[in-house]
Coordinates of C-alpha atoms in Angstrom, one line a residue:
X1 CA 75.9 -70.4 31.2
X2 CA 72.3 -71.0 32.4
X3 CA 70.3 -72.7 29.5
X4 CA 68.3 -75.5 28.4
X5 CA 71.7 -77.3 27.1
X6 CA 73.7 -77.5 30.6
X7 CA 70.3 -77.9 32.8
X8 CA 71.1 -81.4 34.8
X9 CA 67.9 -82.2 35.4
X10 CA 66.4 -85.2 33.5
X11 CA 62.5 -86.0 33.8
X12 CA 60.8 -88.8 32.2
X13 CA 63.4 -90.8 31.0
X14 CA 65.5 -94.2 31.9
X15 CA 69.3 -92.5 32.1
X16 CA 70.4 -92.1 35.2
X17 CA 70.3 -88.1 35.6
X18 CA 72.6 -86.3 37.1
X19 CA 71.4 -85.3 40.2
X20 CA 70.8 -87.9 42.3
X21 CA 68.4 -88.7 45.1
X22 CA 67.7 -91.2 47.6
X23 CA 67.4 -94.6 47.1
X24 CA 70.4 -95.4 49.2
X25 CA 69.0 -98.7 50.6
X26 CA 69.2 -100.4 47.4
X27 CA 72.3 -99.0 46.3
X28 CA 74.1 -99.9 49.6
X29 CA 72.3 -103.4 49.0
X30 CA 74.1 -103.8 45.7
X31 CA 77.3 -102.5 46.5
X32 CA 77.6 -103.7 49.7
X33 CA 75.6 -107.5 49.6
X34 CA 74.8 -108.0 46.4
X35 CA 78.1 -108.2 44.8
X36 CA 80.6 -108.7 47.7
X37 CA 78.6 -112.2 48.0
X38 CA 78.9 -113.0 44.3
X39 CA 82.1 -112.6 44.0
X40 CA 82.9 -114.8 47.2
X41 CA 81.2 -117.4 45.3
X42 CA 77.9 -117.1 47.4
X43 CA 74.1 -117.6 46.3
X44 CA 72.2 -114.1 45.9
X45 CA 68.9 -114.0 45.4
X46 CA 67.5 -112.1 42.7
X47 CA 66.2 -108.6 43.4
X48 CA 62.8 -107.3 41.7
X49 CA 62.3 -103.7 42.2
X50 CA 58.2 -102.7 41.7
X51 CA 57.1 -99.0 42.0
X52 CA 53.4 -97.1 40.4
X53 CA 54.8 -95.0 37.7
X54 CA 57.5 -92.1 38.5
X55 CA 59.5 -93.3 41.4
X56 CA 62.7 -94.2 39.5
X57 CA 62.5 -98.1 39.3
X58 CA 64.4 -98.4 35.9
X59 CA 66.7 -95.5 37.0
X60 CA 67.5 -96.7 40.2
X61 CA 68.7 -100.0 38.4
X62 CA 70.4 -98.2 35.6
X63 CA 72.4 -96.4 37.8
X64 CA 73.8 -99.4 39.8
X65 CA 74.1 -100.9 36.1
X66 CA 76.4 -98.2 35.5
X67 CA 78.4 -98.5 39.0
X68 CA 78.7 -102.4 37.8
X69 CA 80.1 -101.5 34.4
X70 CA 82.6 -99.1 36.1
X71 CA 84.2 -101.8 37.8
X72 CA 84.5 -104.1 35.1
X73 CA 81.5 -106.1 35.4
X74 CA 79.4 -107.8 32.6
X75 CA 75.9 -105.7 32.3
X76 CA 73.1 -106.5 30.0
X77 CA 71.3 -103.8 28.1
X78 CA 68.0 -102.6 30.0
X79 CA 65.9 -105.7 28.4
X80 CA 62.6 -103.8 28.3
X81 CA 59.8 -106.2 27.4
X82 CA 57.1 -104.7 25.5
X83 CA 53.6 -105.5 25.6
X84 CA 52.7 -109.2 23.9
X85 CA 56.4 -110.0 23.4
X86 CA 58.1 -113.1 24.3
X87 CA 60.7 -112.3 26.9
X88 CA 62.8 -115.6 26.3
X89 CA 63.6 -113.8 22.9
X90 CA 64.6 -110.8 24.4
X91 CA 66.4 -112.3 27.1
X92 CA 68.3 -114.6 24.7
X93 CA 70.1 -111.5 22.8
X94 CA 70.8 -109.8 25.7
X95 CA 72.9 -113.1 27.0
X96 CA 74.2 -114.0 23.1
X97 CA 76.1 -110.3 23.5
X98 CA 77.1 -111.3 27.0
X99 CA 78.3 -114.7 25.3
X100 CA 80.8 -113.1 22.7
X101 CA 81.8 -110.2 25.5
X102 CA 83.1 -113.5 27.6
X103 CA 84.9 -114.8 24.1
X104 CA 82.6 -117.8 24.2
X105 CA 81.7 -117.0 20.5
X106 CA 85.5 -117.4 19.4
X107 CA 85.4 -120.9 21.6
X108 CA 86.6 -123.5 19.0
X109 CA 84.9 -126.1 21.6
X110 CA 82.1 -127.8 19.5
X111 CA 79.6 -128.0 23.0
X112 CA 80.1 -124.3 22.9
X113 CA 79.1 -123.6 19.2
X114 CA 76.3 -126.2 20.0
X115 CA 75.0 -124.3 22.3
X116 CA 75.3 -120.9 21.1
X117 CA 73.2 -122.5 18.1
X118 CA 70.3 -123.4 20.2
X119 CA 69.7 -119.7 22.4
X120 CA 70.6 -118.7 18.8
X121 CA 67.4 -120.6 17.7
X122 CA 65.1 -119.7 21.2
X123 CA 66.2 -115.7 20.0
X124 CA 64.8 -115.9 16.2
X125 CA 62.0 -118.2 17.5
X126 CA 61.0 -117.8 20.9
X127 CA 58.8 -120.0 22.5
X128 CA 57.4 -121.6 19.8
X129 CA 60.5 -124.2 20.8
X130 CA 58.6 -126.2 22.7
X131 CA 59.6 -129.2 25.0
X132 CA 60.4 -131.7 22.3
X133 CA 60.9 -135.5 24.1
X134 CA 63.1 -136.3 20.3
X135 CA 65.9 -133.6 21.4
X136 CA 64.4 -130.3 19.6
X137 CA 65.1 -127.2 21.7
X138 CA 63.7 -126.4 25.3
X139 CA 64.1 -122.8 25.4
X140 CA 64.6 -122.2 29.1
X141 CA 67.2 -125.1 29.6
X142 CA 69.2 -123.5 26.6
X143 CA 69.2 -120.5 28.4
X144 CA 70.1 -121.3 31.3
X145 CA 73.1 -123.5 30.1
X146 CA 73.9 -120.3 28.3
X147 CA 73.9 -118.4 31.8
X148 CA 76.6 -120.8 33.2
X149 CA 79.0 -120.5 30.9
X150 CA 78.6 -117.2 30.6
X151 CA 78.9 -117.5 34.9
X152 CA 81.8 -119.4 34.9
X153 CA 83.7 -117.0 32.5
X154 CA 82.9 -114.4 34.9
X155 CA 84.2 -116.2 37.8
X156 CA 87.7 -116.7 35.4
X157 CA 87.6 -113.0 35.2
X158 CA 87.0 -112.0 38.9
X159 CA 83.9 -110.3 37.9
X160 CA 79.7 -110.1 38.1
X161 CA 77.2 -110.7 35.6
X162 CA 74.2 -108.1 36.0
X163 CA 71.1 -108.7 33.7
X164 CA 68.1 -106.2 34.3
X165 CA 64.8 -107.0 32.9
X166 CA 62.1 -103.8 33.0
X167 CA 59.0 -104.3 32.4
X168 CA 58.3 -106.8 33.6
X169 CA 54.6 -106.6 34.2
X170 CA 54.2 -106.8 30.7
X171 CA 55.1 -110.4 30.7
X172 CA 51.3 -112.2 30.7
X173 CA 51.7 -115.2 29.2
X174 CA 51.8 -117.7 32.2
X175 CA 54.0 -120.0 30.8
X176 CA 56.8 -117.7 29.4
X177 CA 57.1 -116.2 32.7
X178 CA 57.5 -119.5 34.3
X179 CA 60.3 -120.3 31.6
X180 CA 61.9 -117.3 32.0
X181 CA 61.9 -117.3 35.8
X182 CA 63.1 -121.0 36.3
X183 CA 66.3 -119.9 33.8
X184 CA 67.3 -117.2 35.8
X185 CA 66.4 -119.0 39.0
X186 CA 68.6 -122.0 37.9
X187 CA 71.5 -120.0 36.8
X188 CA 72.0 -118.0 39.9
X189 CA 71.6 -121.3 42.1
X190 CA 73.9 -123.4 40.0
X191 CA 77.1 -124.7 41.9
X192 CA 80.5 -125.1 39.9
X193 CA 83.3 -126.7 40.7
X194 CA 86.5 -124.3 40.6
X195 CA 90.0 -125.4 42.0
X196 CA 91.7 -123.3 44.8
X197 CA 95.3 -122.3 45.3
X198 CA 97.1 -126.3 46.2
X199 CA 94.9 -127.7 43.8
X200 CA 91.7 -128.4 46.4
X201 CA 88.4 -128.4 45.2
X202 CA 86.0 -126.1 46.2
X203 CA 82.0 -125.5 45.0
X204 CA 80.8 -121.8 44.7
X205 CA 77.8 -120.0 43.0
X206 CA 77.8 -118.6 39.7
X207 CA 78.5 -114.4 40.4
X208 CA 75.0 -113.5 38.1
X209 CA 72.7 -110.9 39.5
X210 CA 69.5 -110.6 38.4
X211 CA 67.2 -107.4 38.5
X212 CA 63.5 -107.1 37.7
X213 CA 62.0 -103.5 37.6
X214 CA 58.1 -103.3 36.7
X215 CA 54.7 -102.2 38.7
X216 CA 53.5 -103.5 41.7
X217 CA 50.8 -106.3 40.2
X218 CA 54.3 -108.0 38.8
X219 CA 54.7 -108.9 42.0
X220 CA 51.7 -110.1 42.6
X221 CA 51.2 -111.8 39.6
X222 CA 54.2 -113.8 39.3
X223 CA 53.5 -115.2 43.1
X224 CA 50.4 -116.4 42.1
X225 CA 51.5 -117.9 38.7
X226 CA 54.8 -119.3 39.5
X227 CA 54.3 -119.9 43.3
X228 CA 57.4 -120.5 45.1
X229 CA 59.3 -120.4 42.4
X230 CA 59.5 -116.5 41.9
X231 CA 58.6 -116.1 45.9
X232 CA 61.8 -118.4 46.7
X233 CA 64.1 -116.9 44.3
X234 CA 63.6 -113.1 44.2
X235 CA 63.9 -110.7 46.3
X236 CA 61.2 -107.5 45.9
X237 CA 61.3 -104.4 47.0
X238 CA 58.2 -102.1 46.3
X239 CA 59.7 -98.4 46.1
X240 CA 57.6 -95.4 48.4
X241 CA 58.6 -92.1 47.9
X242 CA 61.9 -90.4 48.6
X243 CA 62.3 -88.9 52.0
X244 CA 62.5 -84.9 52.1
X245 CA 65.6 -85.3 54.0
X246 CA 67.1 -87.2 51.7
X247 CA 65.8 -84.5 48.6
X248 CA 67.4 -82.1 50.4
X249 CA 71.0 -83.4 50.4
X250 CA 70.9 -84.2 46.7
X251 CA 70.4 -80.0 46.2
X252 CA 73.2 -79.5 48.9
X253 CA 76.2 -79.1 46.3
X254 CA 74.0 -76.5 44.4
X255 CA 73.5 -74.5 47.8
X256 CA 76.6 -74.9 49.5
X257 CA 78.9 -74.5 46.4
X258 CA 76.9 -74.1 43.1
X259 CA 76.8 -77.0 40.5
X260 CA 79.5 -76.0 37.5
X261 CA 78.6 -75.9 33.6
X262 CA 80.5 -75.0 30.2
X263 CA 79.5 -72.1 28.4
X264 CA 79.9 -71.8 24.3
X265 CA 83.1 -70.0 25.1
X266 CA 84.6 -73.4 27.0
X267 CA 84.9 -71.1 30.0
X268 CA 83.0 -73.0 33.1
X269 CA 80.4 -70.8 35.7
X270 CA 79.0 -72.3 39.3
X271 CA 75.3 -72.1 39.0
X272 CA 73.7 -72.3 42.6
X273 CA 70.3 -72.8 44.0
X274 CA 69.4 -70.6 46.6
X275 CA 68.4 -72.6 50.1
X276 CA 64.8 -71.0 49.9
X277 CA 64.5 -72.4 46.3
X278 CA 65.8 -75.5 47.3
X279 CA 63.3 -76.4 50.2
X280 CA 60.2 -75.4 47.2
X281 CA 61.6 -77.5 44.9
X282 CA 61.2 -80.5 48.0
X283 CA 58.0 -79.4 49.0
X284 CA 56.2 -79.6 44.9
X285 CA 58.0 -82.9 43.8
X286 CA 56.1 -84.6 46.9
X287 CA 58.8 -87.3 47.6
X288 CA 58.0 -88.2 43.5
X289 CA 61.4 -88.9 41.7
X290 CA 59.9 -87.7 38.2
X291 CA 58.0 -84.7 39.8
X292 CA 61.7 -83.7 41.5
X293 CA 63.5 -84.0 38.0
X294 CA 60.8 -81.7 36.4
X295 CA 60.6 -79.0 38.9
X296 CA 64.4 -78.8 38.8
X297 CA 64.3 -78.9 34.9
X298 CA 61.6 -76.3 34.8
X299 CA 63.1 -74.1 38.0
X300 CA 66.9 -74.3 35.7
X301 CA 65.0 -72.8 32.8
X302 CA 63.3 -70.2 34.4
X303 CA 66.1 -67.9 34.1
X304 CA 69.8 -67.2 32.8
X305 CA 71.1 -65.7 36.1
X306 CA 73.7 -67.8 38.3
X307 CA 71.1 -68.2 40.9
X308 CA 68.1 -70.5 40.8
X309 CA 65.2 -68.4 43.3
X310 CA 62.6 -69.1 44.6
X311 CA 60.4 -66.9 42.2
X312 CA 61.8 -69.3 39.4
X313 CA 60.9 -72.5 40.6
X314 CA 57.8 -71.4 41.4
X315 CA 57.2 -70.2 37.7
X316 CA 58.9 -73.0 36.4
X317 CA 56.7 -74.7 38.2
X318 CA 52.9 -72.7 37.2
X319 CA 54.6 -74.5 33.3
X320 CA 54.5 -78.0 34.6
X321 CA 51.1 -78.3 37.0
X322 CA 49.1 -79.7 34.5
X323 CA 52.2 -82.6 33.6
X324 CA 51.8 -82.9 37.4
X325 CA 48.5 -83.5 37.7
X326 CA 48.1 -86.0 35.1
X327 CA 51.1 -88.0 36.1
X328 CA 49.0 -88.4 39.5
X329 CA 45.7 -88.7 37.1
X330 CA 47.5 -92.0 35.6
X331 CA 48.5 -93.8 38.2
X332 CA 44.6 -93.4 40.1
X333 CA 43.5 -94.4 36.9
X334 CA 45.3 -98.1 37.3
X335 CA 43.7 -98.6 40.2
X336 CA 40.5 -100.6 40.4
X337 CA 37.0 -98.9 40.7
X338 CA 36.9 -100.2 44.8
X339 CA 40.7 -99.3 45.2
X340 CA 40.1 -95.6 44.1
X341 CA 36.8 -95.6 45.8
X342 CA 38.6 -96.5 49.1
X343 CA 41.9 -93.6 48.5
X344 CA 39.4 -91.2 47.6
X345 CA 37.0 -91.7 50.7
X346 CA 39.9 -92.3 52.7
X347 CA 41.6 -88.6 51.6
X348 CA 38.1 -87.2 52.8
X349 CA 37.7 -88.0 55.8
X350 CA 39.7 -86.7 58.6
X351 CA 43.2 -88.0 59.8
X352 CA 42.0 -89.3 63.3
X353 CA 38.9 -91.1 61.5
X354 CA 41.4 -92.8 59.2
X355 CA 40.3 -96.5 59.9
X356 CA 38.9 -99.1 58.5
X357 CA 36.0 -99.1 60.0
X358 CA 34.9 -95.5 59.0
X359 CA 36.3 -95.8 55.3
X360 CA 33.9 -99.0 55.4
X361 CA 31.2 -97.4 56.5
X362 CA 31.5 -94.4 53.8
X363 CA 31.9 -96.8 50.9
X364 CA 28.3 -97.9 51.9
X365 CA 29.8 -101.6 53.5
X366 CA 27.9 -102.9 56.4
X367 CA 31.4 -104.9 58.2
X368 CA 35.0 -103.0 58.2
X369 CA 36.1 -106.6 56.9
X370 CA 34.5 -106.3 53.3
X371 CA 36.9 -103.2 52.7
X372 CA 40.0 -105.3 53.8
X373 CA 41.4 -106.9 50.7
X374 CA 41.3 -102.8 48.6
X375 CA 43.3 -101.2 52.1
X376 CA 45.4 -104.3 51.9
X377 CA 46.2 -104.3 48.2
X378 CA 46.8 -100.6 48.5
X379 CA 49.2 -101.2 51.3
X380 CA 51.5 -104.4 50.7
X381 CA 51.2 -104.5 46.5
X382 CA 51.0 -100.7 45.6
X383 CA 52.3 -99.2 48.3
X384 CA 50.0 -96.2 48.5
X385 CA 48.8 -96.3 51.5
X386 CA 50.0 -97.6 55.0
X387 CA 47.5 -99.4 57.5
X388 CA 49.7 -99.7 60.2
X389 CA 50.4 -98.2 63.0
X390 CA 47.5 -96.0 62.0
X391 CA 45.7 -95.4 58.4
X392 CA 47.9 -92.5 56.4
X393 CA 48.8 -92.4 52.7
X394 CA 52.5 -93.4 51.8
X395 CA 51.9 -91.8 48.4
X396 CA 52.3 -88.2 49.3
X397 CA 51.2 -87.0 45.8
X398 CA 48.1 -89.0 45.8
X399 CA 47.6 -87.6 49.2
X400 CA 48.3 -83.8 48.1
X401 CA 46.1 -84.0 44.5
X402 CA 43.1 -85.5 46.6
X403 CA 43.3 -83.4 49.7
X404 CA 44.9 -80.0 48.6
X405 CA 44.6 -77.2 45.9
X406 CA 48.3 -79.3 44.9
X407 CA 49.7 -78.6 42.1
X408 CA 48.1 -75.5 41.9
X409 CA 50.3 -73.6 45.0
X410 CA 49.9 -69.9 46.0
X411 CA 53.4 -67.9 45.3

């Protein structure tokens, strides 16, 4: 019953996996704001979710993608933008198959088939639609005309439209990010007119939702590009690790009751995880999202019994330290030369000479101030460390691969 095929851990990939963890702030914000005020008719501003590699920004979107498609709602694809491509293009499909899902393909109203022609025309050819004073296509105001009516069907059928863009770092051209971000912008502040029950008139929002997932100098980026316009409109949330508590209760229904699978017979078995194994499984991943998913996968296939011990994960784990270790390698590596300078003389010293000041002085800088734009990057864009109320790392697996013998841990 135990094997490779019914093992419900998932590292590495975009699908939501099975078992869950954390992130309940944004979920709640979804279920409880994001689309609750949508379909009241009220504005929402878009959401941009920004991480370093491995804490589940694409997951975490994908799985309140799939919540939205479970109630009926009108979800883009996850519109990954690849390196040099040109996201009005990419963005363009994604709303055409939106278009026809709404029926607006089968509209017999000639404005309709007009404008399907023109996002038609930005999808084949992108931005090289420039503004054209003679009429020719602008690509972002076809867009974003394409967005209403695609809004306004929505609102006909009581539902939201969610469009998630990952990626979104890739996105370096300056002015197809601008594009891109006014269209979306526009679309979710539009006001329609819609007529309530005795005929009165009433002005709402369009019900679109729009998520950006990416890395942390997205966020950055598009401030200092776009200015208010990406500041104004979006709302970003750069993701930390998960709480241990919070890893905990996602391995609670394999303690308490034992998580059920399908053998080859058909006949089903309750696989548990013991609470010892549980609590190692917490302590490796480090709050990581990735790391928690692989030492599940690799504690699962340890064995064939209908238990999950300690013993396993921790030789499931000796298989995946090096994986580990380079996932952590990675994301030091995008850090600047100063940036890693400052984590690594930071992880050094001790936890009570954690300032400013001391990390200043180590780095070989004469003021505290000349250190202050790599401990504030590292805090309010990547999230790796935390200045205040005292200097500690919020990366816990930075903190464990400078500090400690982590991954490598004795049995």
């Amino acid at each position: 019953m135990r094997t490779p095929i019914t093992n419900p851990f998932m590292p590495g990939a975009d699908a939501v996996p099975e078992v869950w963890a954390g992130r309940v702030q944004q979920l709640t914000d979804w279920a409880s704001e994001v689309r609750p005020r949508l379909l009241a008719g009220l504005y929402v501003r878009g959401r941009t979710i920004l991480g370093e590699p491995g804490l589940g920004k694409s997951t975490l979107v994908n799985r309140i993608a799939e919540q939205a498609r479970a109630l009926g709602d009108w979800v883009t694809p996850q519109v990954r933008i690849p390196t040099g491509t040109d996201p009005l293009k990419a963005v363009a499909a994604a709303v055409l198959r939106l278009a026809d899902h709404a029926g607006l393909a089968a509209s017999r109203e000639r404005r309709i088939a007009d404008l399907l022609g023109r996002v038609r025309q930005v999808e084949v050819r992108g931005l090289s639609l420039s503004v054209d004073p003679n009429g020719g296509v602008v690509p972002h105001v076809a867009l974003t005309e394409l967005l209403v009516e695609v809004g306004e069907a929505a609102i006909a059928a009581n539902q939201t439209v969610l469009i998630h863009l990952d990626e979104v770092q890739n996105i370096t051209d300056a002015n197809a990010l601008s594009q891109l971000l006014i269209a979306l912008g526009d679309a979710s502040a539009y006001r329609t007119r819609i007529m309530l029950p005795g005929g009165v008139p009433h002005e709402r929002h369009l019900p679109i939702a729009v998520y950006l997932t990416g890395l942390p100098e997205f966020g950055e980026a598009a401030s200092s590009r776009t200015g208010a316009t990406f500041s104004r409109r979006f709302d970003t949330t750069v993701l930390t690790p998960i709480p241990d508590d919070d890893l905990i209760l996602a391995l609670q229904s394999f303690v308490l009751r034992g998580w059920e699978v399908t053998g080859q017979d058909g006949g089903t078995a309750l696989v548990r995880i013991d609470d010892a194994a549980a609590r190692t499984i917490v302590e490796l991943c480090q709050g990581e999202p990735f790391l928690f998913q692989l030492a599940g996968e690799k504690a699962w296939n340890a064995g064939r019994g209908d238990t999950v011990t300690r013993e396993e994960v921790l030789h499931g784990w000796g298989t995946a330290t090096g994986e580990a270790a380079a996932h952590v390698e990675r994301i030091l590596d995008r850090l600047s030369g100063k940036e890693r300078e400052f984590v690594e003389v930071m992880a050094h010293l001790p936890e009570r000479e954690r300032n400013l000041t001391r990390i200043a002085q180590e780095m070989g800088y004469p003021r505290a101030t000349s250190a202050g734009p790599f401990a504030q990057r590292l805090d309010t864009t990547r999230a790796v460390i935390q200045r205040k109320p005292a200097y500690r790392f919020q990366h816990r697996a930075i903190e464990a691969y400078l500090t400690t013998d982590w991954p490598e841990l004795a049995s």
